[in-house]
PDB file of C-alpha atoms in Angstrom:
ATOM      1  CA  MET A  28      55.167  -0.493  32.080  1.00 89.00           C
ATOM      2  CA  ALA A  29      56.531   0.247  28.546  1.00 92.00           C
ATOM      3  CA  VAL A  30      57.086  -2.650  26.136  1.00 94.00           C
ATOM      4  CA  ILE A  31      58.580  -3.122  22.636  1.00 95.00           C
ATOM      5  CA  LEU A  32      55.752  -3.911  20.452  1.00 95.00           C
ATOM      6  CA  ARG A  33      57.834  -4.516  17.319  1.00 96.00           C
ATOM      7  CA  GLN A  34      61.511  -4.365  16.407  1.00 96.00           C
ATOM      8  CA  PHE A  35      62.122  -3.310  12.854  1.00 96.00           C
ATOM      9  CA  HIS A  36      64.970  -4.926  10.994  1.00 92.00           C
ATOM     10  CA  SER A  37      65.313  -2.410   8.103  1.00 91.00           C
ATOM     11  CA  ILE A  38      67.448   0.588   8.465  1.00 94.00           C
ATOM     12  CA  VAL A  39      65.738   3.978   8.590  1.00 95.00           C
ATOM     13  CA  ARG A  40      67.630   6.811   6.962  1.00 94.00           C
ATOM     14  CA  ALA A  41      67.178  10.492   7.954  1.00 93.00           C
ATOM     15  CA  GLU A  42      67.328  13.311   5.522  1.00 91.00           C
ATOM     16  CA  SER A  43      70.796  14.131   6.947  1.00 91.00           C
ATOM     17  CA  GLY A  44      71.996  10.670   5.863  1.00 92.00           C
ATOM     18  CA  ALA A  45      72.308   9.280   9.343  1.00 93.00           C
ATOM     19  CA  THR A  46      70.890   5.771   9.827  1.00 96.00           C
ATOM     20  CA  TYR A  47      68.859   4.395  12.635  1.00 96.00           C
ATOM     21  CA  THR A  48      67.265   1.205  13.787  1.00 95.00           C
ATOM     22  CA  ALA A  49      63.601   1.547  14.842  1.00 95.00           C
ATOM     23  CA  ARG A  50      61.253  -0.101  17.257  1.00 95.00           C
ATOM     24  CA  ALA A  51      57.607   0.488  18.031  1.00 95.00           C
ATOM     25  CA  CYS A  52      56.922   0.855  21.751  1.00 96.00           C
ATOM     26  CA  GLY A  53      53.815   1.012  23.779  1.00 94.00           C
ATOM     27  CA  ALA A  54      52.444   1.465  27.268  1.00 94.00           C
ATOM     28  CA  GLY A  55      49.114   1.518  29.107  1.00 93.00           C
ATOM     29  CA  THR A  56      47.638   4.854  30.106  1.00 90.00           C
ATOM     30  CA  ASP A  57      45.763   5.771  33.307  1.00 89.00           C
ATOM     31  CA  HIS A  58      42.496   5.449  31.397  1.00 87.00           C
ATOM     32  CA  GLY A  59      43.127   1.810  30.275  1.00 91.00           C
ATOM     33  CA  LEU A  60      44.146   2.683  26.811  1.00 94.00           C
ATOM     34  CA  TRP A  61      47.418   1.926  25.126  1.00 94.00           C
ATOM     35  CA  GLN A  62      49.618   4.602  23.503  1.00 94.00           C
ATOM     36  CA  GLY A  63      52.338   3.873  21.002  1.00 93.00           C
ATOM     37  CA  TRP A  64      55.415   5.632  19.900  1.00 94.00           C
ATOM     38  CA  LEU A  65      58.614   4.959  18.027  1.00 94.00           C
ATOM     39  CA  GLU A  66      62.215   4.904  19.237  1.00 95.00           C
ATOM     40  CA  PHE A  67      65.154   5.330  16.951  1.00 95.00           C
ATOM     41  CA  GLU A  68      68.660   4.131  17.795  1.00 94.00           C
ATOM     42  CA  PRO A  69      71.515   5.652  15.835  1.00 94.00           C
ATOM     43  CA  ALA A  70      73.332   2.982  13.918  1.00 92.00           C
ATOM     44  CA  ASP A  71      76.715   4.485  14.854  1.00 91.00           C
ATOM     45  CA  GLY A  72      75.876   4.738  18.626  1.00 89.00           C
ATOM     46  CA  GLY A  73      74.644   7.650  20.564  1.00 89.00           C
ATOM     47  CA  ALA A  74      71.402   8.529  22.406  1.00 91.00           C
ATOM     48  CA  VAL A  75      68.153   7.048  21.376  1.00 93.00           C
ATOM     49  CA  ILE A  76      65.457   9.409  20.351  1.00 92.00           C
ATOM     50  CA  ARG A  77      61.716   8.944  20.425  1.00 93.00           C
ATOM     51  CA  SER A  78      58.676  10.242  18.655  1.00 91.00           C
ATOM     52  CA  GLY A  79      55.666  11.769  20.253  1.00 89.00           C
ATOM     53  CA  ARG A  80      52.610   9.548  20.646  1.00 91.00           C
ATOM     54  CA  GLU A  81      51.919   8.080  17.181  1.00 92.00           C
ATOM     55  CA  THR A  82      48.712   6.192  18.219  1.00 93.00           C
ATOM     56  CA  THR A  83      46.243   5.496  20.923  1.00 93.00           C
ATOM     57  CA  GLN A  84      44.660   2.102  20.928  1.00 95.00           C
ATOM     58  CA  PRO A  85      42.006   0.400  23.155  1.00 95.00           C
ATOM     59  CA  ASN A  86      44.286  -2.435  24.300  1.00 95.00           C
ATOM     60  CA  ARG A  87      47.785  -3.876  23.961  1.00 95.00           C
ATOM     61  CA  ARG A  88      46.736  -6.332  21.122  1.00 96.00           C
ATOM     62  CA  ASP A  89      45.480  -3.430  19.000  1.00 95.00           C
ATOM     63  CA  ALA A  90      48.651  -1.489  19.741  1.00 95.00           C
ATOM     64  CA  GLU A  91      50.680  -4.517  18.534  1.00 96.00           C
ATOM     65  CA  TYR A  92      48.489  -4.703  15.427  1.00 96.00           C
ATOM     66  CA  TRP A  93      49.137  -1.066  14.768  1.00 95.00           C
ATOM     67  CA  ALA A  94      52.882  -1.697  14.880  1.00 95.00           C
ATOM     68  CA  THR A  95      52.708  -4.443  12.325  1.00 95.00           C
ATOM     69  CA  GLY A  96      51.226  -1.995   9.710  1.00 94.00           C
ATOM     70  CA  LEU A  97      54.036   0.588   9.865  1.00 95.00           C
ATOM     71  CA  THR A  98      55.772   1.035   6.598  1.00 94.00           C
ATOM     72  CA  PRO A  99      59.395   2.148   5.890  1.00 93.00           C
ATOM     73  CA  VAL A 100      57.928   5.505   4.678  1.00 93.00           C
ATOM     74  CA  TYR A 101      55.969   5.975   7.818  1.00 94.00           C
ATOM     75  CA  LEU A 102      59.062   5.225   9.854  1.00 95.00           C
ATOM     76  CA  GLU A 103      61.065   7.815   7.813  1.00 94.00           C
ATOM     77  CA  GLY A 104      58.431  10.514   8.550  1.00 92.00           C
ATOM     78  CA  ALA A 105      58.267   9.642  12.236  1.00 93.00           C
ATOM     79  CA  LEU A 106      62.155   9.842  12.429  1.00 95.00           C
ATOM     80  CA  GLU A 107      62.041  13.320  10.870  1.00 93.00           C
ATOM     81  CA  ARG A 108      59.328  14.420  13.320  1.00 90.00           C
ATOM     82  CA  ALA A 109      61.364  13.006  16.253  1.00 90.00           C
ATOM     83  CA  LEU A 110      64.547  14.758  15.099  1.00 91.00           C
ATOM     84  CA  ARG A 111      62.646  18.026  14.934  1.00 87.00           C
ATOM     85  CA  GLY A 112      61.540  17.512  18.439  1.00 79.00           C
ATOM     86  CA  PRO A 113      58.242  18.375  20.042  1.00 72.00           C
ATOM     87  CA  ILE A 114      56.223  21.341  18.896  1.00 64.00           C
ATOM     88  CA  VAL A 115      56.675  24.224  21.228  1.00 65.00           C
ATOM     89  CA  ARG A 116      53.608  26.333  21.761  1.00 65.00           C
ATOM     90  CA  THR A 117      54.127  29.510  23.739  1.00 65.00           C
ATOM     91  CA  GLU A 118      51.189  31.218  25.359  1.00 66.00           C
ATOM     92  CA  THR A 119      51.438  34.833  26.190  1.00 65.00           C
ATOM     93  CA  ALA A 120      49.174  36.525  28.649  1.00 66.00           C
ATOM     94  CA  SER A 121      47.727  39.604  27.142  1.00 64.00           C
ATOM     95  CA  SER A 122      47.122  42.540  29.439  1.00 70.00           C
ATOM     96  CA  SER A 123      44.586  44.140  27.231  1.00 70.00           C
ATOM     97  CA  PRO A 124      41.672  42.890  24.932  1.00 70.00           C
ATOM     98  CA  ALA A 125      42.366  42.557  21.197  1.00 68.00           C
ATOM     99  CA  PHE A 126      39.268  44.560  20.351  1.00 65.00           C
ATOM    100  CA  GLY A 127      37.628  47.728  21.855  1.00 69.00           C
ATOM    101  CA  GLU A 128      34.165  46.527  21.328  1.00 67.00           C
ATOM    102  CA  PRO A 129      32.083  43.320  20.658  1.00 68.00           C
ATOM    103  CA  GLU A 130      31.300  41.948  17.286  1.00 63.00           C
ATOM    104  CA  PRO A 131      28.486  44.011  15.745  1.00 64.00           C
ATOM    105  CA  ASP A 132      24.972  42.535  15.914  1.00 60.00           C
ATOM    106  CA  ILE A 133      24.273  43.435  12.241  1.00 57.00           C
ATOM    107  CA  HIS A 134      26.436  42.408   9.353  1.00 51.00           C
ATOM    108  CA  VAL A 135      26.029  44.073   6.019  1.00 49.00           C
ATOM    109  CA  LYS A 136      25.947  41.527   3.237  1.00 50.00           C
ATOM    110  CA  ALA A 137      27.497  42.533  -0.087  1.00 48.00           C
ATOM    111  CA  VAL A 138      24.945  42.819  -2.770  1.00 51.00           C
ATOM    112  CA  ARG A 139      25.966  41.279  -6.130  1.00 50.00           C
ATOM    113  CA  THR A 140      25.809  43.537  -9.196  1.00 53.00           C
ATOM    114  CA  PRO A 141      26.011  42.491 -12.840  1.00 52.00           C
ATOM    115  CA  ALA A 142      29.557  43.739 -12.995  1.00 53.00           C
ATOM    116  CA  THR A 143      30.643  41.486 -10.238  1.00 58.00           C
ATOM    117  CA  VAL A 144      28.756  38.335 -11.165  1.00 60.00           C
ATOM    118  CA  HIS A 145      30.083  35.436 -13.198  1.00 73.00           C
ATOM    119  CA  SER A 146      27.847  32.501 -13.867  1.00 77.00           C
ATOM    120  CA  ILE A 147      29.032  29.016 -14.484  1.00 84.00           C
ATOM    121  CA  LEU A 148      26.237  28.083 -16.914  1.00 87.00           C
ATOM    122  CA  ASP A 149      24.742  29.792 -19.986  1.00 89.00           C
ATOM    123  CA  PRO A 150      21.077  28.898 -19.629  1.00 91.00           C
ATOM    124  CA  PHE A 151      20.253  29.828 -23.212  1.00 89.00           C
ATOM    125  CA  SER A 152      22.778  27.363 -24.758  1.00 86.00           C
ATOM    126  CA  ALA A 153      21.548  24.770 -22.357  1.00 87.00           C
ATOM    127  CA  MET A 154      17.895  25.382 -23.190  1.00 89.00           C
ATOM    128  CA  GLU A 155      18.861  24.936 -27.001  1.00 89.00           C
ATOM    129  CA  ARG A 156      19.437  21.197 -26.016  1.00 89.00           C
ATOM    130  CA  GLY A 157      16.122  20.970 -24.180  1.00 91.00           C
ATOM    131  CA  GLU A 158      14.481  22.123 -21.058  1.00 91.00           C
ATOM    132  CA  VAL A 159      14.877  18.832 -19.436  1.00 91.00           C
ATOM    133  CA  LEU A 160      18.602  19.012 -19.754  1.00 89.00           C
ATOM    134  CA  LEU A 161      18.580  22.617 -18.568  1.00 91.00           C
ATOM    135  CA  ARG A 162      16.614  21.610 -15.464  1.00 93.00           C
ATOM    136  CA  GLN A 163      19.037  18.785 -14.724  1.00 92.00           C
ATOM    137  CA  GLN A 164      21.977  21.042 -14.981  1.00 91.00           C
ATOM    138  CA  LEU A 165      20.295  23.741 -12.806  1.00 93.00           C
ATOM    139  CA  ASN A 166      19.389  21.148 -10.124  1.00 91.00           C
ATOM    140  CA  ALA A 167      23.083  20.238  -9.810  1.00 89.00           C
ATOM    141  CA  LEU A 168      24.105  23.831  -8.956  1.00 89.00           C
ATOM    142  CA  ALA A 169      24.143  25.521  -5.503  1.00 86.00           C
ATOM    143  CA  PRO A 170      21.670  28.378  -4.876  1.00 88.00           C
ATOM    144  CA  HIS A 171      24.364  31.012  -5.157  1.00 87.00           C
ATOM    145  CA  HIS A 172      25.254  29.819  -8.766  1.00 88.00           C
ATOM    146  CA  LEU A 173      21.552  30.078  -9.701  1.00 91.00           C
ATOM    147  CA  ILE A 174      21.464  33.622  -8.378  1.00 89.00           C
ATOM    148  CA  ASN A 175      24.524  34.473 -10.433  1.00 88.00           C
ATOM    149  CA  ILE A 176      22.834  33.191 -13.583  1.00 91.00           C
ATOM    150  CA  ILE A 177      19.637  35.208 -12.866  1.00 90.00           C
ATOM    151  CA  ILE A 178      21.689  38.350 -12.314  1.00 88.00           C
ATOM    152  CA  GLU A 179      24.102  37.915 -15.235  1.00 86.00           C
ATOM    153  CA  TYR A 180      21.547  37.093 -17.776  1.00 87.00           C
ATOM    154  CA  GLN A 181      19.031  39.479 -16.337  1.00 89.00           C
ATOM    155  CA  LEU A 182      16.286  36.769 -15.960  1.00 91.00           C
ATOM    156  CA  SER A 183      14.261  38.504 -13.270  1.00 89.00           C
ATOM    157  CA  GLY A 184      13.520  41.968 -12.046  1.00 86.00           C
ATOM    158  CA  ASP A 185      13.852  40.854  -8.405  1.00 86.00           C
ATOM    159  CA  ASN A 186      16.741  42.418  -6.488  1.00 84.00           C
ATOM    160  CA  PRO A 187      19.542  40.219  -5.372  1.00 81.00           C
ATOM    161  CA  VAL A 188      18.472  40.432  -1.751  1.00 82.00           C
ATOM    162  CA  ARG A 189      15.096  38.927  -2.544  1.00 87.00           C
ATOM    163  CA  LEU A 190      16.855  36.219  -4.571  1.00 88.00           C
ATOM    164  CA  GLU A 191      18.945  35.310  -1.669  1.00 88.00           C
ATOM    165  CA  GLY A 192      15.720  34.416   0.238  1.00 89.00           C
ATOM    166  CA  MET A 193      14.411  32.050  -2.459  1.00 90.00           C
ATOM    167  CA  THR A 194      14.632  28.330  -2.453  1.00 92.00           C
ATOM    168  CA  GLN A 195      16.576  26.386  -5.018  1.00 91.00           C
ATOM    169  CA  ALA A 196      13.349  25.237  -6.667  1.00 93.00           C
ATOM    170  CA  ALA A 197      12.053  28.826  -6.970  1.00 93.00           C
ATOM    171  CA  LEU A 198      15.316  30.098  -8.406  1.00 94.00           C
ATOM    172  CA  ILE A 199      15.197  27.266 -11.020  1.00 94.00           C
ATOM    173  CA  GLU A 200      11.671  28.224 -12.085  1.00 95.00           C
ATOM    174  CA  THR A 201      12.729  31.893 -12.202  1.00 94.00           C
ATOM    175  CA  ILE A 202      15.559  30.998 -14.643  1.00 93.00           C
ATOM    176  CA  ILE A 203      13.312  28.739 -16.824  1.00 94.00           C
ATOM    177  CA  ALA A 204      10.677  31.465 -16.911  1.00 93.00           C
ATOM    178  CA  GLY A 205      13.196  34.121 -17.745  1.00 92.00           C
ATOM    179  CA  VAL A 206      14.810  32.088 -20.544  1.00 92.00           C
ATOM    180  CA  ARG A 207      11.442  31.346 -21.989  1.00 92.00           C
ATOM    181  CA  SER A 208      10.373  34.981 -21.905  1.00 89.00           C
ATOM    182  CA  ALA A 209      13.717  36.064 -23.471  1.00 87.00           C
ATOM    183  CA  LEU A 210      13.509  33.546 -26.248  1.00 87.00           C
ATOM    184  CA  ALA A 211       9.858  34.445 -26.963  1.00 86.00           C
ATOM    185  CA  ARG A 212      10.818  38.146 -27.316  1.00 85.00           C
ATOM    186  CA  THR A 213      13.721  37.351 -29.764  1.00 80.00           C
ATOM    187  CA  SER A 214      11.418  35.142 -31.867  1.00 76.00           C
ATOM    188  CA  GLU A 215       8.849  37.841 -32.351  1.00 70.00           C
TER     189      GLU A 215
END
């Protein structure tokens, strides 16, 4: 049997300007739970409208507690949902499949090339402030960012597919070794 959980004394105004009084209602379900909804009565008379289920609670006491926490803003939103009515989902039966074959077993992965790679860290400028800082910054990055750094700054001769199979730690060591090697070449 449905009961009024809470009667609200403030007026709820719809976007159209119409005003309503609101009440939170609830009822037990076949599974022993309680469901709650809102009812809105037009201030100028007319048919009462109701929202869809707003909550499901384990018992009546929890449903009553839910009703005490409803704010005027929540009530306004629930009123607008109730005025729009229930969501209608139409299902159409298809007489033919959407595809003519199953999903392929093999997916081709796009290979990154230097022209399509943009790294988020310049390892050389980070190394100027120290290897410890560079390692900290690299450890904070996801493997795909590390791969982008290796490719963009040409820090390894490994192809991108091989880089994809490396661990984060191995990628970081590749970057450190590549930066060291490049800096050694420029200082000669």
